[in-house]
C-alpha atoms as an extended CHARMM CRD file, in Angstrom:
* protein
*
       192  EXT
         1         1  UNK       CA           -177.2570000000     -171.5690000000      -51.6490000000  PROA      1               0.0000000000
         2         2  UNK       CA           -178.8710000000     -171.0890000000      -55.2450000000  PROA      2               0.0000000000
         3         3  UNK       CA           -182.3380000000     -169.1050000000      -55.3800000000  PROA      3               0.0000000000
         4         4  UNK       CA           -183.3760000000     -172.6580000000      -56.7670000000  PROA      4               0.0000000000
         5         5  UNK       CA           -182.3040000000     -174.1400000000      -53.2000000000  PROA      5               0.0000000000
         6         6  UNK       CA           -183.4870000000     -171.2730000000      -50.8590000000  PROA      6               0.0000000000
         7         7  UNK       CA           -186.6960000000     -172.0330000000      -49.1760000000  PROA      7               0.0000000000
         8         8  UNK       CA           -189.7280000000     -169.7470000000      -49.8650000000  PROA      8               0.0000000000
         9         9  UNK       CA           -189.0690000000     -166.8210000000      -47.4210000000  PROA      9               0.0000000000
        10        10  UNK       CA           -191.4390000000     -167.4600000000      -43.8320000000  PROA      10              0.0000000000
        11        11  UNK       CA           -191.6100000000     -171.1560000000      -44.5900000000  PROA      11              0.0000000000
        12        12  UNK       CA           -190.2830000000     -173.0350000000      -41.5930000000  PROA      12              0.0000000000
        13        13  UNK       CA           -188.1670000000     -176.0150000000      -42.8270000000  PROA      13              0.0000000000
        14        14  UNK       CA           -190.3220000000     -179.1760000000      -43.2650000000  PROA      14              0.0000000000
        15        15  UNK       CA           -193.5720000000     -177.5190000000      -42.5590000000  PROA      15              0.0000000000
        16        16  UNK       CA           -196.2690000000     -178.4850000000      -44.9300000000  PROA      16              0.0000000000
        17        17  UNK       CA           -196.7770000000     -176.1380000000      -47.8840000000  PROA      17              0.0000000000
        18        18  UNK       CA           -200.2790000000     -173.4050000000      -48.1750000000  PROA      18              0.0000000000
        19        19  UNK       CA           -201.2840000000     -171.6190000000      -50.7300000000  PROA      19              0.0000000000
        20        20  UNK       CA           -199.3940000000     -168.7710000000      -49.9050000000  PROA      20              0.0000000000
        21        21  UNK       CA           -196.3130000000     -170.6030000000      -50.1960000000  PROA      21              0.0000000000
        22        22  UNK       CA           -196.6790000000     -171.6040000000      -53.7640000000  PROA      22              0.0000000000
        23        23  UNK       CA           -198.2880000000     -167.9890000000      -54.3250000000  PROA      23              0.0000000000
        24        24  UNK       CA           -195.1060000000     -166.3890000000      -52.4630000000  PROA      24              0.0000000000
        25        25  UNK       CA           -193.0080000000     -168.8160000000      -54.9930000000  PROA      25              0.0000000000
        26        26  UNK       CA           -194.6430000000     -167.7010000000      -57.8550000000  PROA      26              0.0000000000
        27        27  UNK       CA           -194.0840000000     -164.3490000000      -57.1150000000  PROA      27              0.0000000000
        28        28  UNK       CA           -190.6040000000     -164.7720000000      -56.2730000000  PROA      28              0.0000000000
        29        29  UNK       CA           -189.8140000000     -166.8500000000      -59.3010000000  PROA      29              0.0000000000
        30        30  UNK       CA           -192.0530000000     -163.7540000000      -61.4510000000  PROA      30              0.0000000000
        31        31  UNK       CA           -189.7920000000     -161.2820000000      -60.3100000000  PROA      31              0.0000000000
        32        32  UNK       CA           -186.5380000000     -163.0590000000      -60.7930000000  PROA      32              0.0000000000
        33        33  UNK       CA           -187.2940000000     -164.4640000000      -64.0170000000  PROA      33              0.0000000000
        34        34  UNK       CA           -189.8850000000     -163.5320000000      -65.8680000000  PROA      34              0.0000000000
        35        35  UNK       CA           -193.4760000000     -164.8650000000      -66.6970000000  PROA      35              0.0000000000
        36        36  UNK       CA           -192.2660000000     -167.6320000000      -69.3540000000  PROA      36              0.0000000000
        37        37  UNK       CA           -190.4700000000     -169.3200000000      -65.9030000000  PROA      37              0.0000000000
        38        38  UNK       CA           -194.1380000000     -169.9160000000      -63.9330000000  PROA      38              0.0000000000
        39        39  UNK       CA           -193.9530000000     -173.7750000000      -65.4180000000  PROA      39              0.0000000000
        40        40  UNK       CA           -195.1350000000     -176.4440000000      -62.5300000000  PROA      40              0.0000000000
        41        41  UNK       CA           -191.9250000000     -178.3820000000      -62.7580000000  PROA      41              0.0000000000
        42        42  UNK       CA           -189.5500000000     -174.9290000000      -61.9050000000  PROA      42              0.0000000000
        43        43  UNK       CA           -191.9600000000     -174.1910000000      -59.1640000000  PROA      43              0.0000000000
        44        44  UNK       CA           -191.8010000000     -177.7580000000      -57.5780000000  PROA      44              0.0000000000
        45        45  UNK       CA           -187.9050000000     -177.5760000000      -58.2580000000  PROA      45              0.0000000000
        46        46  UNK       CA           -187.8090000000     -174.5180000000      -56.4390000000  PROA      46              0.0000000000
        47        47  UNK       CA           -189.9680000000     -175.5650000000      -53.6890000000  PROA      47              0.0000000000
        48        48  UNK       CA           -188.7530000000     -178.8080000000      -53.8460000000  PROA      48              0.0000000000
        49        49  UNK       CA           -191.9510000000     -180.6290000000      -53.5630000000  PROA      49              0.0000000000
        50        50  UNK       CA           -193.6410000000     -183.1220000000      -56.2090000000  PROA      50              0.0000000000
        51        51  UNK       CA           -196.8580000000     -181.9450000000      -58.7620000000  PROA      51              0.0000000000
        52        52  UNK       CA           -199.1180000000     -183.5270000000      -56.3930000000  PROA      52              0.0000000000
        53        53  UNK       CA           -198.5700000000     -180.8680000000      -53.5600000000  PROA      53              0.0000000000
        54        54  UNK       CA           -199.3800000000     -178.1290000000      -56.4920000000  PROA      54              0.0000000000
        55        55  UNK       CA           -202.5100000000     -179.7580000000      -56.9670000000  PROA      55              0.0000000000
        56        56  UNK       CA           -203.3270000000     -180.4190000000      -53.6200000000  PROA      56              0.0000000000
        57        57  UNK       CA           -204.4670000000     -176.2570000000      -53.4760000000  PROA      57              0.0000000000
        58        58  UNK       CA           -204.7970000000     -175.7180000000      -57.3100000000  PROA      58              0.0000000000
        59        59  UNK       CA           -206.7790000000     -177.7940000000      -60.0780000000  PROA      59              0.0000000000
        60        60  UNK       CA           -204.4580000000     -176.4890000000      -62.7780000000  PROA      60              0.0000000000
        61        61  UNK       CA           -201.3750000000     -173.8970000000      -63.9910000000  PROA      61              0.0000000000
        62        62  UNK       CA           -203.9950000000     -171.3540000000      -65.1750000000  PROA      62              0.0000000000
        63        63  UNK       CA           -206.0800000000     -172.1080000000      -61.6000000000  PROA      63              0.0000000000
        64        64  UNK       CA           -202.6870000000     -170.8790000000      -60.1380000000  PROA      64              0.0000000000
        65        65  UNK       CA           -201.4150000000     -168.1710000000      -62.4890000000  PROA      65              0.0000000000
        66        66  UNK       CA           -205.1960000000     -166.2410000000      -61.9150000000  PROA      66              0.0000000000
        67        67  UNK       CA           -204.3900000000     -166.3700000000      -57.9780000000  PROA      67              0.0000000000
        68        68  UNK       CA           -200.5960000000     -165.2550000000      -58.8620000000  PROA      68              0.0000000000
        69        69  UNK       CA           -202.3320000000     -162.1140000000      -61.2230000000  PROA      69              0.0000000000
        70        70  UNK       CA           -205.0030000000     -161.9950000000      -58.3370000000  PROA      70              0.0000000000
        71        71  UNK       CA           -202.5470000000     -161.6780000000      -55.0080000000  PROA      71              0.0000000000
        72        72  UNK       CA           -200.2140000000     -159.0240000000      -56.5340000000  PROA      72              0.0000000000
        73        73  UNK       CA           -203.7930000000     -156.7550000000      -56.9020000000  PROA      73              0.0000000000
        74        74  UNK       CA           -204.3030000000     -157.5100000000      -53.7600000000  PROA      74              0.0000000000
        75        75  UNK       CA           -200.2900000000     -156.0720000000      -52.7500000000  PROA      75              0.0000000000
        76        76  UNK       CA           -200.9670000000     -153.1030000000      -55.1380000000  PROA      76              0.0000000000
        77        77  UNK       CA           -204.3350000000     -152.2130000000      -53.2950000000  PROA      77              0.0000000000
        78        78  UNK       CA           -203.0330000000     -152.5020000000      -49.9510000000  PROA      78              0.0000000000
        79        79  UNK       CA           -200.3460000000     -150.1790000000      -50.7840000000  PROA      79              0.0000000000
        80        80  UNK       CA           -203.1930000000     -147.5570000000      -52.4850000000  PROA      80              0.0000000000
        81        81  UNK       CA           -205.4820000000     -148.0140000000      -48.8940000000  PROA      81              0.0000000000
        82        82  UNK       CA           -202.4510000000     -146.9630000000      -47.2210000000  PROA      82              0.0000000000
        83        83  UNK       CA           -202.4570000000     -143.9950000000      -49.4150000000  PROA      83              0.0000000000
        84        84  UNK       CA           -205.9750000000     -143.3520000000      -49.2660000000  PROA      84              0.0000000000
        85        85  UNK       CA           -206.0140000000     -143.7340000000      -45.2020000000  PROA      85              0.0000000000
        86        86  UNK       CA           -203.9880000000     -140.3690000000      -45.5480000000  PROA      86              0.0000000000
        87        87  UNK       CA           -206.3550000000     -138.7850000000      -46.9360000000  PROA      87              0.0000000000
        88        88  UNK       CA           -206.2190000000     -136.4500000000      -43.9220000000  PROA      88              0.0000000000
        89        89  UNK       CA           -202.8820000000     -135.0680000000      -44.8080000000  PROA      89              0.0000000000
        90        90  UNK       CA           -201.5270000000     -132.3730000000      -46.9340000000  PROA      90              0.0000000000
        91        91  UNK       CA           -202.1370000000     -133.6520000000      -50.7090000000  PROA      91              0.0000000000
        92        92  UNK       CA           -198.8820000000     -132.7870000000      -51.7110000000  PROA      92              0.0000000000
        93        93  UNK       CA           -197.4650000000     -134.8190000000      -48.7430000000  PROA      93              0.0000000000
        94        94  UNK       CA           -199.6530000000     -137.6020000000      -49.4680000000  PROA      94              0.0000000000
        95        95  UNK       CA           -198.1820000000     -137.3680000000      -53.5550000000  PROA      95              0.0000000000
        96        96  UNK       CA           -194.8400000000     -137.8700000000      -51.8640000000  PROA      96              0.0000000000
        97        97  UNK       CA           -195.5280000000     -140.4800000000      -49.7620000000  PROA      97              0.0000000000
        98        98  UNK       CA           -196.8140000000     -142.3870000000      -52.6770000000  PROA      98              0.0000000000
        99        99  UNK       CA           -194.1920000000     -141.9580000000      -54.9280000000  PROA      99              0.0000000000
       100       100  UNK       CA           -191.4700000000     -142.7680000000      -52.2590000000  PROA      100             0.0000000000
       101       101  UNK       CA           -193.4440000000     -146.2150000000      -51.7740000000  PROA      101             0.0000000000
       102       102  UNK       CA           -193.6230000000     -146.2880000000      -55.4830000000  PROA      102             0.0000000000
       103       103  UNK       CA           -189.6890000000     -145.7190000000      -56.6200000000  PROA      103             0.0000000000
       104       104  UNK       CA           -188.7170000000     -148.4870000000      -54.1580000000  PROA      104             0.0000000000
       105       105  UNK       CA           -186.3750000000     -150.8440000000      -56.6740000000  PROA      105             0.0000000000
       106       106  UNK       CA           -187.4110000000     -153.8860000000      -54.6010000000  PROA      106             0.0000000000
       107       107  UNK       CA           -191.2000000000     -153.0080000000      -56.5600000000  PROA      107             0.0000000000
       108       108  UNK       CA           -189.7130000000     -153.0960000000      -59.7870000000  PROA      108             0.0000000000
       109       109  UNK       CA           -188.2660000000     -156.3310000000      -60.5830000000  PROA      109             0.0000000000
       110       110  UNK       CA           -192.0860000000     -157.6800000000      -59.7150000000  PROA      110             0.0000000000
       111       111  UNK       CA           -193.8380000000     -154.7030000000      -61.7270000000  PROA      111             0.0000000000
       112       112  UNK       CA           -191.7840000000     -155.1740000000      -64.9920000000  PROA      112             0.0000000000
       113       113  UNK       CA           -192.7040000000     -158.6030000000      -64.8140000000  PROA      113             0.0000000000
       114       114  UNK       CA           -196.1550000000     -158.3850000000      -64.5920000000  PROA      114             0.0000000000
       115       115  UNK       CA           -196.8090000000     -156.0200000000      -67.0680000000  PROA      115             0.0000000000
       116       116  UNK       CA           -194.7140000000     -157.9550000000      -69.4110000000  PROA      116             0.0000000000
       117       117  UNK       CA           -197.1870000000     -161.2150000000      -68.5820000000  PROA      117             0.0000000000
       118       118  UNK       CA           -200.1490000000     -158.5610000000      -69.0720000000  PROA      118             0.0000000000
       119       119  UNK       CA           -198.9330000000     -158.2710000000      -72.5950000000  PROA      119             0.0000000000
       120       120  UNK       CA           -199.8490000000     -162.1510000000      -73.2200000000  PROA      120             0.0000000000
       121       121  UNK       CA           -202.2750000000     -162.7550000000      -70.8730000000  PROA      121             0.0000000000
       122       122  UNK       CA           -205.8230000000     -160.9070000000      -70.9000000000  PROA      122             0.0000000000
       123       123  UNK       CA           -206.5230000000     -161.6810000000      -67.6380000000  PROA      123             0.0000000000
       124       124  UNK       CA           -203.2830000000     -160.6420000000      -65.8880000000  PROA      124             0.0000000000
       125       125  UNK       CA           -203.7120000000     -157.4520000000      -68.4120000000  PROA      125             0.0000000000
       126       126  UNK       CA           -207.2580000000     -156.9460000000      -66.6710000000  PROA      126             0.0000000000
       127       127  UNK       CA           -205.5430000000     -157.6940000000      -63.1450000000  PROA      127             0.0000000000
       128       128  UNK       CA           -203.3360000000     -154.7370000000      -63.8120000000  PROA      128             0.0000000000
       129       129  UNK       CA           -205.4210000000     -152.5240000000      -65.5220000000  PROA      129             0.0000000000
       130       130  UNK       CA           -208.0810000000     -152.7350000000      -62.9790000000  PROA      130             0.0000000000
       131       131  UNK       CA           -205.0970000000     -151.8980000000      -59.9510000000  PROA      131             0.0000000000
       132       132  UNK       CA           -203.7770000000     -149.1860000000      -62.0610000000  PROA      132             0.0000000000
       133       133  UNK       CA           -207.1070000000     -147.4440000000      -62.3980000000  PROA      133             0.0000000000
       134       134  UNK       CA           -207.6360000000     -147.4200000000      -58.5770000000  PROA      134             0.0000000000
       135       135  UNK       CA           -204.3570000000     -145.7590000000      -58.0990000000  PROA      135             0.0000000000
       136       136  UNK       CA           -204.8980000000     -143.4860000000      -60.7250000000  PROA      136             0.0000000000
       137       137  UNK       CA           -208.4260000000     -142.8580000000      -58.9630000000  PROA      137             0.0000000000
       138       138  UNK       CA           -206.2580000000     -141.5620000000      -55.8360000000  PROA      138             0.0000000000
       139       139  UNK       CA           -203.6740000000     -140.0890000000      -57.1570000000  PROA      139             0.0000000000
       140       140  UNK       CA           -206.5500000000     -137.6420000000      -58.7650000000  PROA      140             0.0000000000
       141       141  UNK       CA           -208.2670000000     -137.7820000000      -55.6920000000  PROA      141             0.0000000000
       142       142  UNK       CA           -205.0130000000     -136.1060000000      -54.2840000000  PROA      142             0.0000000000
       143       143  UNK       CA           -205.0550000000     -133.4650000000      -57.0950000000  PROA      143             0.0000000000
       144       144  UNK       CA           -208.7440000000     -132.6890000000      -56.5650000000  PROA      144             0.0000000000
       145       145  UNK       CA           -208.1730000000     -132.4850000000      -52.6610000000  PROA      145             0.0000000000
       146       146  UNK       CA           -205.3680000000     -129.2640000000      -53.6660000000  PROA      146             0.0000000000
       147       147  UNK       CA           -207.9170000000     -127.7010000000      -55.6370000000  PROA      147             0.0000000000
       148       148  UNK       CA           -207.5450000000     -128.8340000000      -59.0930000000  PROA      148             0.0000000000
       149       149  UNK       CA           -211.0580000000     -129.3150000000      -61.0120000000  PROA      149             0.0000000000
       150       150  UNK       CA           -211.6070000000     -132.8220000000      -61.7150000000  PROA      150             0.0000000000
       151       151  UNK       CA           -210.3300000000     -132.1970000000      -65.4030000000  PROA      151             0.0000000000
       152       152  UNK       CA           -206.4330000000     -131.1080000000      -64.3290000000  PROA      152             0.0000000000
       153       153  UNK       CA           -206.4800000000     -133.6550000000      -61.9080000000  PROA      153             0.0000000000
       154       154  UNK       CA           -207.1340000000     -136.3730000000      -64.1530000000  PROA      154             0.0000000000
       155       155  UNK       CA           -204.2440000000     -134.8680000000      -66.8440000000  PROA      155             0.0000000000
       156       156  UNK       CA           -201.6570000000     -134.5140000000      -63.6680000000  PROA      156             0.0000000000
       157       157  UNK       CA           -202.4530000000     -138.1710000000      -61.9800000000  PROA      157             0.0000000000
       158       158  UNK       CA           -201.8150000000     -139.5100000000      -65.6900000000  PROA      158             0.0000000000
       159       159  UNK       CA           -199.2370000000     -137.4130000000      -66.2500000000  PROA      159             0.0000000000
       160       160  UNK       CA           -197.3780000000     -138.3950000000      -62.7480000000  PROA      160             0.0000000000
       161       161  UNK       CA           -198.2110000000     -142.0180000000      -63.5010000000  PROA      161             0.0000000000
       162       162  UNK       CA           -196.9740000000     -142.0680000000      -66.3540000000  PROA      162             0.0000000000
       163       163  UNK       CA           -193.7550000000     -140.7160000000      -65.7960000000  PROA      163             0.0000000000
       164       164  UNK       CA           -193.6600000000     -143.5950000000      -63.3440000000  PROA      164             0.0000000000
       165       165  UNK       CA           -193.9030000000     -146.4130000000      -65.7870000000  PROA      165             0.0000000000
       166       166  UNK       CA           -191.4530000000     -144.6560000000      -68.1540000000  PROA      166             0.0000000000
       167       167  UNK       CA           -188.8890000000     -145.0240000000      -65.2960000000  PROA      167             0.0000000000
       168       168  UNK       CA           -189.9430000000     -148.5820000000      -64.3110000000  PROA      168             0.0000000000
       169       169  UNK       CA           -188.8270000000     -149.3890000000      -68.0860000000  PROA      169             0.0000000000
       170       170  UNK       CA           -186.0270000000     -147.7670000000      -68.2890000000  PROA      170             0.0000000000
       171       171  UNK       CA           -183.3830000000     -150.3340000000      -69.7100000000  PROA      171             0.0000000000
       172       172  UNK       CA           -181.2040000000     -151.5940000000      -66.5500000000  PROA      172             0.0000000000
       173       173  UNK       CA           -184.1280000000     -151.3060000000      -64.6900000000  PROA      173             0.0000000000
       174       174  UNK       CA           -184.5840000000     -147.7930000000      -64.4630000000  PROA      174             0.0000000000
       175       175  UNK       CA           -182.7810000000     -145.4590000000      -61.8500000000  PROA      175             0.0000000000
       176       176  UNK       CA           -184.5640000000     -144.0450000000      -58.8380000000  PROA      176             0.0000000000
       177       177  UNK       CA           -185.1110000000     -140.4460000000      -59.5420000000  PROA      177             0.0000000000
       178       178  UNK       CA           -183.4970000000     -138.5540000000      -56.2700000000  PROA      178             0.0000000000
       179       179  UNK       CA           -185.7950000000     -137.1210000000      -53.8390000000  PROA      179             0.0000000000
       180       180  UNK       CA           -184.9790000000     -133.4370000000      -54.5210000000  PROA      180             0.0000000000
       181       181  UNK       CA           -186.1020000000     -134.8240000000      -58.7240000000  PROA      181             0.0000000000
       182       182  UNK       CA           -189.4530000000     -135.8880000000      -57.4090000000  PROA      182             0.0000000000
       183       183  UNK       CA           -189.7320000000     -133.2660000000      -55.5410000000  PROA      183             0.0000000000
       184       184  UNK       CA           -189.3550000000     -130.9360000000      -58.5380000000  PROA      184             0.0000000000
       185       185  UNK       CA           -190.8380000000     -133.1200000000      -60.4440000000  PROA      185             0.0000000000
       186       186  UNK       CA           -194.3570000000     -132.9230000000      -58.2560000000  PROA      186             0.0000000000
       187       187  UNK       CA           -193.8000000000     -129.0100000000      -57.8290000000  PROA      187             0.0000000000
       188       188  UNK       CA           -194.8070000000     -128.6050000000      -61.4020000000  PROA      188             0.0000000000
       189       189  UNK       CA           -197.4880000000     -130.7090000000      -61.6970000000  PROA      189             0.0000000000
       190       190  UNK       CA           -198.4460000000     -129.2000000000      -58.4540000000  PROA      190             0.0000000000
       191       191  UNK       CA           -198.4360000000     -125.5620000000      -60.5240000000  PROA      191             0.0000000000
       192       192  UNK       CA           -201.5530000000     -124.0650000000      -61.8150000000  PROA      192             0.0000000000
């Protein structure tokens, strides 16, 4: 079975389409193929549906790539309220448990694509600028909570995020830097 033939993943066979199923699509489709592939007619070939289900939930493509930009926010900042629910813990744990989360390769196919649509689109650019600075925002938090002024914390969470994108676009798709790397790797930013 082609991707093309595979029903949207939680979708029981002949059950109407939601939202969330075109949004899930979308998404799929995003991370498989890039941003120039969210065209109506590859979605309904995918879904394998007619236009007039799309616009039975959206009024139009842009409608439905602004909910697209809009639900992987919403993904990001449920993984950064996990991280900030640990608030309680060690800060160094807590940098670890985010960046294990983070170097997940399932992320990355999804992440490269969206910040290659942010480079065309100004509202998917605002989508992920917006989720990047609330990350950032607890990543610091994280460095503040160790005892780093608010200053160093704000170099080191751009400094650790950083190196984070630079391995996201690696060519190939990066390689996921071992644990024992990241754990170096956080040891010196973790250095005063």
């Amino acid at each position: 079975m082609t991707t093309v033939d595979r029903p949207v993943r939680g979708r029981r066979a002949g059950a109407p389409l939601t939202a969330d199923d075109w949004v899930r699509a979308g998404l799929e489709l995003l991370a498989e193929e890039g941003p120039d592939a969210l065209r109506l007619g590859r979605l309904c070939e995918r879904l394998a549906v007619t236009k007039g289900s799309f616009y039975w939930h959206f009024t139009d493509i842009s409608a439905y790539r602004a909910t697209l930009a809009d639900a992987w926010a919403a993904r990001r900042d449920q993984q950064r309220r996990r991280f900030a629910a640990q608030r309680g813990m060690d800060p160094v744990e807590r940098l670890q448990a985010l960046m294990a989360e983070l170097v997940r390769p399932e992320h990355w196919p999804l992440e490269r694509a969206m910040r290659a649509w942010a480079m065309t689109d100004e509202a998917v650019a605002d989508a992920v600028r917006s989720s990047d600075e609330r990350l950032l925002a607890e990543i610091r938090r994280a460095f503040v909570d160790h005892g780093f002024d608010e200053e160093d914390a704000m170099l080191r969470a751009c400094l650790l995020c950083n190196a984070g994108l630079g391995l996201l676009h690696q060519p190939h798709g990066g390689t996921v830097a071992p644990a024992p790397v990241r754990a170096r790797v956080l040891d010196i930013l973790m250095r005063r």
